Amino acid sequence: DTEVTQTPKHLVMGMTNKKSLKCEQHMGHRAMYWYKQKAKKPPELMFVYSYEKLSINESVPSRFSPECPNSSLLNLHLHALQPEDSALYLCASSQGSGGPHNEQFFGPGTRLTVL
Amino acid sequence: SQQGEEDPQALSIQEGENATMNCSYKTSINNLQWYRQNSGRGLVHLILIRSNEREKHSGRLRVTLDTSKKSSSLLITASRAADTASYFCATGRGLGYSTLTFGKGTMLLVSP
């Protein structure tokens, strides 16, 4: 299984809502990532988890809260978002060991719209 | 910050032609990777070239890396309509997990 799955595919939420994005992989990867991608822009790294520990937080606002319950799952909890947070949120995973030359496997993304 | 800068930003060619995209970066890297993205969906890894490599091939793809000029190129030969997508270079740093910094991307349109 070389797939990264993300749910939901689409999400519309109000600024007062709380929602969660989910990501799952069964490739035995020990590094997982959240990216944010605005239209016609490249993905921007938000968080990196390595062996279920948060390793990188790219100065992301606290209204985004990541969680890694186990080595296969990655969540992104959303609360009090702003309309400018509307974007495609991508999850990725990589081996996370054996050196620096690891490709990342991406999920299809969650298209988030904040009203 | 975006390290990779691709050019051209958009490229339109006919099926059967070759497509060349270039990428420049600013800092030291462990590797440089190319990814493809179809219509705002997930990215697909195409090829990885290490900092001590100069050229790499995979099927119809050829990637070069010039670390002295901090630049890379992706050549797609005999392009097909299905190659229509956005192509991003990404520079990789770090040990274990890899931190990728993506360039702005090239939108490739291949017409039948």
mmCIF file of C-alpha atoms in Angstrom:
data_model
loop_
_atom_site.group_PDB
_atom_site.id
_atom_site.type_symbol
_atom_site.label_atom_id
_atom_site.label_comp_id
_atom_site.label_asym_id
_atom_site.label_seq_id
_atom_site.Cartn_x
_atom_site.Cartn_y
_atom_site.Cartn_z
ATOM 1 C CA ASP A 1 0.000 0.000 0.000
ATOM 2 C CA THR A 2 1.763 3.141 -1.220
ATOM 3 C CA GLU A 3 -1.097 5.479 -0.595
ATOM 4 C CA VAL A 4 -1.652 8.423 1.703
ATOM 5 C CA THR A 5 -5.332 9.042 2.321
ATOM 6 C CA GLN A 6 -6.928 12.262 3.514
ATOM 7 C CA THR A 7 -10.424 12.980 4.739
ATOM 8 C CA PRO A 8 -12.527 14.856 4.051
ATOM 9 C CA LYS A 9 -11.902 15.794 0.427
ATOM 10 C CA HIS A 10 -13.776 19.048 0.826
ATOM 11 C CA LEU A 11 -14.654 21.028 3.936
ATOM 12 C CA VAL A 12 -16.613 24.225 4.347
ATOM 13 C CA MET A 13 -16.603 25.775 7.795
ATOM 14 C CA GLY A 14 -17.512 28.967 9.524
ATOM 15 C CA MET A 15 -15.065 31.030 11.514
ATOM 16 C CA THR A 16 -16.482 29.794 14.813
ATOM 17 C CA ASN A 17 -16.442 26.090 13.919
ATOM 18 C CA LYS A 18 -14.055 23.413 15.119
ATOM 19 C CA LYS A 19 -13.138 20.748 12.611
ATOM 20 C CA SER A 20 -10.381 18.232 12.014
ATOM 21 C CA LEU A 21 -8.527 17.018 8.970
ATOM 22 C CA LYS A 22 -7.287 13.443 8.957
ATOM 23 C CA CYS A 23 -4.412 11.751 7.211
ATOM 24 C CA GLU A 24 -3.430 8.089 7.192
ATOM 25 C CA GLN A 25 -0.626 6.021 5.725
ATOM 26 C CA HIS A 26 0.284 2.346 6.037
ATOM 27 C CA MET A 27 3.726 2.386 4.461
ATOM 28 C CA GLY A 28 5.525 2.235 7.783
ATOM 29 C CA HIS A 29 6.749 5.789 7.319
ATOM 30 C CA ARG A 30 7.917 7.532 10.468
ATOM 31 C CA ALA A 31 7.814 11.115 9.206
ATOM 32 C CA MET A 32 4.580 12.908 8.392
ATOM 33 C CA TYR A 33 3.979 16.433 7.157
ATOM 34 C CA TRP A 34 1.257 19.032 6.769
ATOM 35 C CA TYR A 35 1.448 21.541 3.935
ATOM 36 C CA LYS A 36 -0.790 24.441 2.994
ATOM 37 C CA GLN A 37 -1.223 25.370 -0.646
ATOM 38 C CA LYS A 38 -2.997 28.468 -1.898
ATOM 39 C CA ALA A 39 -4.256 28.641 -5.465
ATOM 40 C CA LYS A 40 -1.487 28.879 -8.084
ATOM 41 C CA LYS A 41 1.176 28.784 -5.349
ATOM 42 C CA PRO A 42 3.575 26.062 -4.228
ATOM 43 C CA PRO A 43 2.946 24.032 -1.075
ATOM 44 C CA GLU A 44 4.265 25.589 2.109
ATOM 45 C CA LEU A 45 5.387 23.426 4.987
ATOM 46 C CA MET A 46 3.392 23.798 8.201
ATOM 47 C CA PHE A 47 4.423 20.945 10.503
ATOM 48 C CA VAL A 48 6.700 17.917 10.554
ATOM 49 C CA TYR A 49 6.274 14.929 12.826
ATOM 50 C CA SER A 50 9.122 12.514 13.202
ATOM 51 C CA TYR A 51 8.513 9.307 15.168
ATOM 52 C CA GLU A 52 5.236 10.775 16.426
ATOM 53 C CA LYS A 53 6.955 13.841 17.864
ATOM 54 C CA LEU A 54 6.489 17.350 16.546
ATOM 55 C CA SER A 55 9.840 18.263 15.034
ATOM 56 C CA ILE A 56 9.060 21.384 13.032
ATOM 57 C CA ASN A 57 6.409 24.045 13.431
ATOM 58 C CA GLU A 58 6.876 26.681 10.760
ATOM 59 C CA SER A 59 5.457 29.505 12.890
ATOM 60 C CA VAL A 60 1.918 28.384 12.192
ATOM 61 C CA PRO A 61 -0.866 30.251 14.063
ATOM 62 C CA SER A 62 -2.267 28.413 17.074
ATOM 63 C CA ARG A 63 -5.671 28.089 15.425
ATOM 64 C CA PHE A 64 -4.026 25.136 13.630
ATOM 65 C CA SER A 65 -3.222 22.332 16.044
ATOM 66 C CA PRO A 66 -1.538 19.163 14.776
ATOM 67 C CA GLU A 67 -1.731 15.788 16.449
ATOM 68 C CA CYS A 68 -0.047 12.475 15.728
ATOM 69 C CA PRO A 69 -1.945 9.761 17.662
ATOM 70 C CA ASN A 70 0.224 6.950 16.245
ATOM 71 C CA SER A 71 2.721 6.284 13.505
ATOM 72 C CA SER A 72 0.004 5.892 10.838
ATOM 73 C CA LEU A 73 -2.246 8.812 11.647
ATOM 74 C CA LEU A 74 -1.899 12.558 11.496
ATOM 75 C CA ASN A 75 -4.611 15.037 12.368
ATOM 76 C CA LEU A 76 -4.907 18.764 11.945
ATOM 77 C CA HIS A 77 -7.394 20.387 14.301
ATOM 78 C CA LEU A 78 -8.890 23.650 13.139
ATOM 79 C CA HIS A 79 -10.491 26.289 15.329
ATOM 80 C CA ALA A 80 -11.466 29.928 14.788
ATOM 81 C CA LEU A 81 -10.079 30.015 11.282
ATOM 82 C CA GLN A 82 -10.079 33.056 9.050
ATOM 83 C CA PRO A 83 -11.229 33.265 5.407
ATOM 84 C CA GLU A 84 -7.585 33.638 4.347
ATOM 85 C CA ASP A 85 -6.974 30.132 5.704
ATOM 86 C CA SER A 86 -8.978 28.752 2.787
ATOM 87 C CA ALA A 87 -6.575 26.546 0.850
ATOM 88 C CA LEU A 88 -5.689 23.004 -0.120
ATOM 89 C CA TYR A 89 -4.189 21.180 2.855
ATOM 90 C CA LEU A 90 -1.834 18.421 1.899
ATOM 91 C CA CYS A 91 -0.523 15.617 4.034
ATOM 92 C CA ALA A 92 2.643 13.739 3.146
ATOM 93 C CA SER A 93 4.812 11.008 4.602
ATOM 94 C CA SER A 94 8.336 9.747 4.144
ATOM 95 C CA GLN A 95 10.536 7.032 5.579
ATOM 96 C CA GLY A 96 12.004 9.367 8.145
ATOM 97 C CA SER A 97 15.132 7.312 8.598
ATOM 98 C CA GLY A 98 18.125 5.984 6.702
ATOM 99 C CA GLY A 99 19.496 9.363 5.653
ATOM 100 C CA PRO A 100 18.246 12.548 4.014
ATOM 101 C CA HIS A 101 17.301 11.247 0.587
ATOM 102 C CA ASN A 102 13.704 10.324 1.114
ATOM 103 C CA GLU A 103 10.913 11.154 -1.266
ATOM 104 C CA GLN A 104 7.643 12.306 0.146
ATOM 105 C CA PHE A 105 4.354 10.644 -0.677
ATOM 106 C CA PHE A 106 1.431 13.039 -0.804
ATOM 107 C CA GLY A 107 -2.252 12.555 -0.177
ATOM 108 C CA PRO A 108 -4.862 14.099 -2.492
ATOM 109 C CA GLY A 109 -5.491 16.959 -0.119
ATOM 110 C CA THR A 110 -8.460 18.527 1.645
ATOM 111 C CA ARG A 111 -9.933 21.581 -0.029
ATOM 112 C CA LEU A 112 -10.882 23.887 2.857
ATOM 113 C CA THR A 113 -13.160 26.890 2.519
ATOM 114 C CA VAL A 114 -13.648 29.197 5.497
ATOM 115 C CA LEU A 115 -16.708 31.415 5.327
ATOM 116 C CA SER B 1 10.668 31.068 2.261
ATOM 117 C CA GLN B 2 10.643 29.741 -1.272
ATOM 118 C CA GLN B 3 14.046 28.598 -2.341
ATOM 119 C CA GLY B 4 13.423 27.114 -5.751
ATOM 120 C CA GLU B 5 12.495 29.381 -8.603
ATOM 121 C CA GLU B 6 11.257 27.704 -11.752
ATOM 122 C CA ASP B 7 11.187 29.077 -15.202
ATOM 123 C CA PRO B 8 9.260 29.326 -17.311
ATOM 124 C CA GLN B 9 6.156 29.919 -15.204
ATOM 125 C CA ALA B 10 4.041 28.479 -18.008
ATOM 126 C CA LEU B 11 4.903 26.380 -21.032
ATOM 127 C CA SER B 12 2.639 25.360 -23.893
ATOM 128 C CA ILE B 13 3.758 22.740 -26.404
ATOM 129 C CA GLN B 14 2.390 20.162 -28.827
ATOM 130 C CA GLU B 15 2.335 16.443 -28.223
ATOM 131 C CA GLY B 16 5.587 14.805 -29.220
ATOM 132 C CA GLU B 17 7.692 17.873 -28.431
ATOM 133 C CA ASN B 18 10.158 18.056 -25.572
ATOM 134 C CA ALA B 19 9.544 20.240 -22.540
ATOM 135 C CA THR B 20 12.347 21.757 -20.490
ATOM 136 C CA MET B 21 11.847 23.402 -17.119
ATOM 137 C CA ASN B 22 14.538 25.062 -15.056
ATOM 138 C CA CYS B 23 14.911 25.569 -11.345
ATOM 139 C CA SER B 24 17.303 27.714 -9.340
ATOM 140 C CA TYR B 25 17.889 27.652 -5.617
ATOM 141 C CA LYS B 26 19.829 29.645 -3.082
ATOM 142 C CA THR B 27 21.251 27.575 -0.241
ATOM 143 C CA SER B 28 23.058 24.273 0.187
ATOM 144 C CA ILE B 29 20.986 21.146 -0.366
ATOM 145 C CA ASN B 30 21.099 17.398 0.214
ATOM 146 C CA ASN B 31 19.056 16.709 -2.858
ATOM 147 C CA LEU B 32 16.691 18.260 -5.350
ATOM 148 C CA GLN B 33 13.386 16.655 -6.180
ATOM 149 C CA TRP B 34 10.796 17.195 -8.877
ATOM 150 C CA TYR B 35 7.106 16.730 -8.269
ATOM 151 C CA ARG B 36 4.058 16.866 -10.509
ATOM 152 C CA GLN B 37 0.630 18.122 -9.527
ATOM 153 C CA ASN B 38 -2.500 17.601 -11.553
ATOM 154 C CA SER B 39 -5.158 20.277 -11.267
ATOM 155 C CA GLY B 40 -4.874 21.184 -7.577
ATOM 156 C CA ARG B 41 -4.620 17.644 -6.305
ATOM 157 C CA GLY B 42 -1.846 15.822 -4.470
ATOM 158 C CA LEU B 43 1.742 15.917 -5.630
ATOM 159 C CA VAL B 44 3.444 12.946 -7.232
ATOM 160 C CA HIS B 45 7.149 12.434 -6.809
ATOM 161 C CA LEU B 46 8.952 12.173 -10.153
ATOM 162 C CA ILE B 47 12.651 12.012 -9.489
ATOM 163 C CA LEU B 48 15.286 12.794 -6.864
ATOM 164 C CA ILE B 49 18.828 13.826 -7.650
ATOM 165 C CA ARG B 50 21.421 13.947 -4.904
ATOM 166 C CA SER B 51 23.783 16.860 -4.478
ATOM 167 C CA ASN B 52 26.733 14.721 -5.637
ATOM 168 C CA GLU B 53 24.980 13.635 -8.829
ATOM 169 C CA ARG B 54 24.960 15.558 -12.099
ATOM 170 C CA GLU B 55 22.371 13.785 -14.195
ATOM 171 C CA LYS B 56 19.640 11.254 -13.699
ATOM 172 C CA HIS B 57 17.134 9.533 -15.990
ATOM 173 C CA SER B 58 13.772 7.948 -15.354
ATOM 174 C CA GLY B 59 11.750 6.869 -18.377
ATOM 175 C CA ARG B 60 11.054 10.002 -20.427
ATOM 176 C CA LEU B 61 12.461 12.247 -17.692
ATOM 177 C CA ARG B 62 15.972 13.599 -17.547
ATOM 178 C CA VAL B 63 17.144 15.761 -14.659
ATOM 179 C CA THR B 64 20.404 17.634 -14.382
ATOM 180 C CA LEU B 65 21.893 19.351 -11.377
ATOM 181 C CA ASP B 66 24.625 21.980 -11.340
ATOM 182 C CA THR B 67 25.483 22.738 -7.742
ATOM 183 C CA SER B 68 28.036 25.382 -8.729
ATOM 184 C CA LYS B 69 25.249 27.367 -10.389
ATOM 185 C CA LYS B 70 22.620 26.195 -7.922
ATOM 186 C CA SER B 71 20.352 25.134 -10.739
ATOM 187 C CA SER B 72 18.552 22.105 -12.089
ATOM 188 C CA SER B 73 16.587 21.271 -15.200
ATOM 189 C CA LEU B 74 13.842 18.780 -15.945
ATOM 190 C CA LEU B 75 13.446 17.533 -19.489
ATOM 191 C CA ILE B 76 10.360 15.605 -20.526
ATOM 192 C CA THR B 77 10.858 13.995 -23.908
ATOM 193 C CA ALA B 78 8.138 13.080 -26.405
ATOM 194 C CA SER B 79 5.478 14.798 -24.309
ATOM 195 C CA ARG B 80 1.896 13.558 -24.136
ATOM 196 C CA ALA B 81 -1.370 15.302 -23.344
ATOM 197 C CA ALA B 82 -1.360 13.385 -20.040
ATOM 198 C CA ASP B 83 1.807 15.268 -19.051
ATOM 199 C CA THR B 84 -0.290 18.420 -18.671
ATOM 200 C CA ALA B 85 0.232 19.451 -15.037
ATOM 201 C CA SER B 86 2.160 21.782 -12.764
ATOM 202 C CA TYR B 87 5.742 20.788 -12.089
ATOM 203 C CA PHE B 88 7.571 21.836 -8.941
ATOM 204 C CA CYS B 89 11.164 21.518 -7.934
ATOM 205 C CA ALA B 90 11.825 21.107 -4.253
ATOM 206 C CA THR B 91 15.096 21.297 -2.406
ATOM 207 C CA GLY B 92 15.586 18.809 0.372
ATOM 208 C CA ARG B 93 17.467 19.346 3.586
ATOM 209 C CA GLY B 94 17.663 17.540 6.856
ATOM 210 C CA LEU B 95 18.464 14.120 8.185
ATOM 211 C CA GLY B 96 15.891 11.411 8.591
ATOM 212 C CA TYR B 97 12.818 13.417 7.696
ATOM 213 C CA SER B 98 13.402 15.716 4.764
ATOM 214 C CA THR B 99 12.355 19.327 4.827
ATOM 215 C CA LEU B 100 11.253 20.340 1.359
ATOM 216 C CA THR B 101 11.114 23.893 0.082
ATOM 217 C CA PHE B 102 9.146 24.155 -3.131
ATOM 218 C CA GLY B 103 9.696 26.474 -6.039
ATOM 219 C CA LYS B 104 6.888 28.424 -7.648
ATOM 220 C CA GLY B 105 6.286 25.785 -10.300
ATOM 221 C CA THR B 106 5.876 25.572 -14.054
ATOM 222 C CA MET B 107 2.453 24.988 -15.569
ATOM 223 C CA LEU B 108 2.866 22.708 -18.569
ATOM 224 C CA LEU B 109 0.133 22.425 -21.187
ATOM 225 C CA VAL B 110 0.556 19.735 -23.821
ATOM 226 C CA SER B 111 -1.919 20.017 -26.680
ATOM 227 C CA PRO B 112 -2.893 16.990 -28.794
#
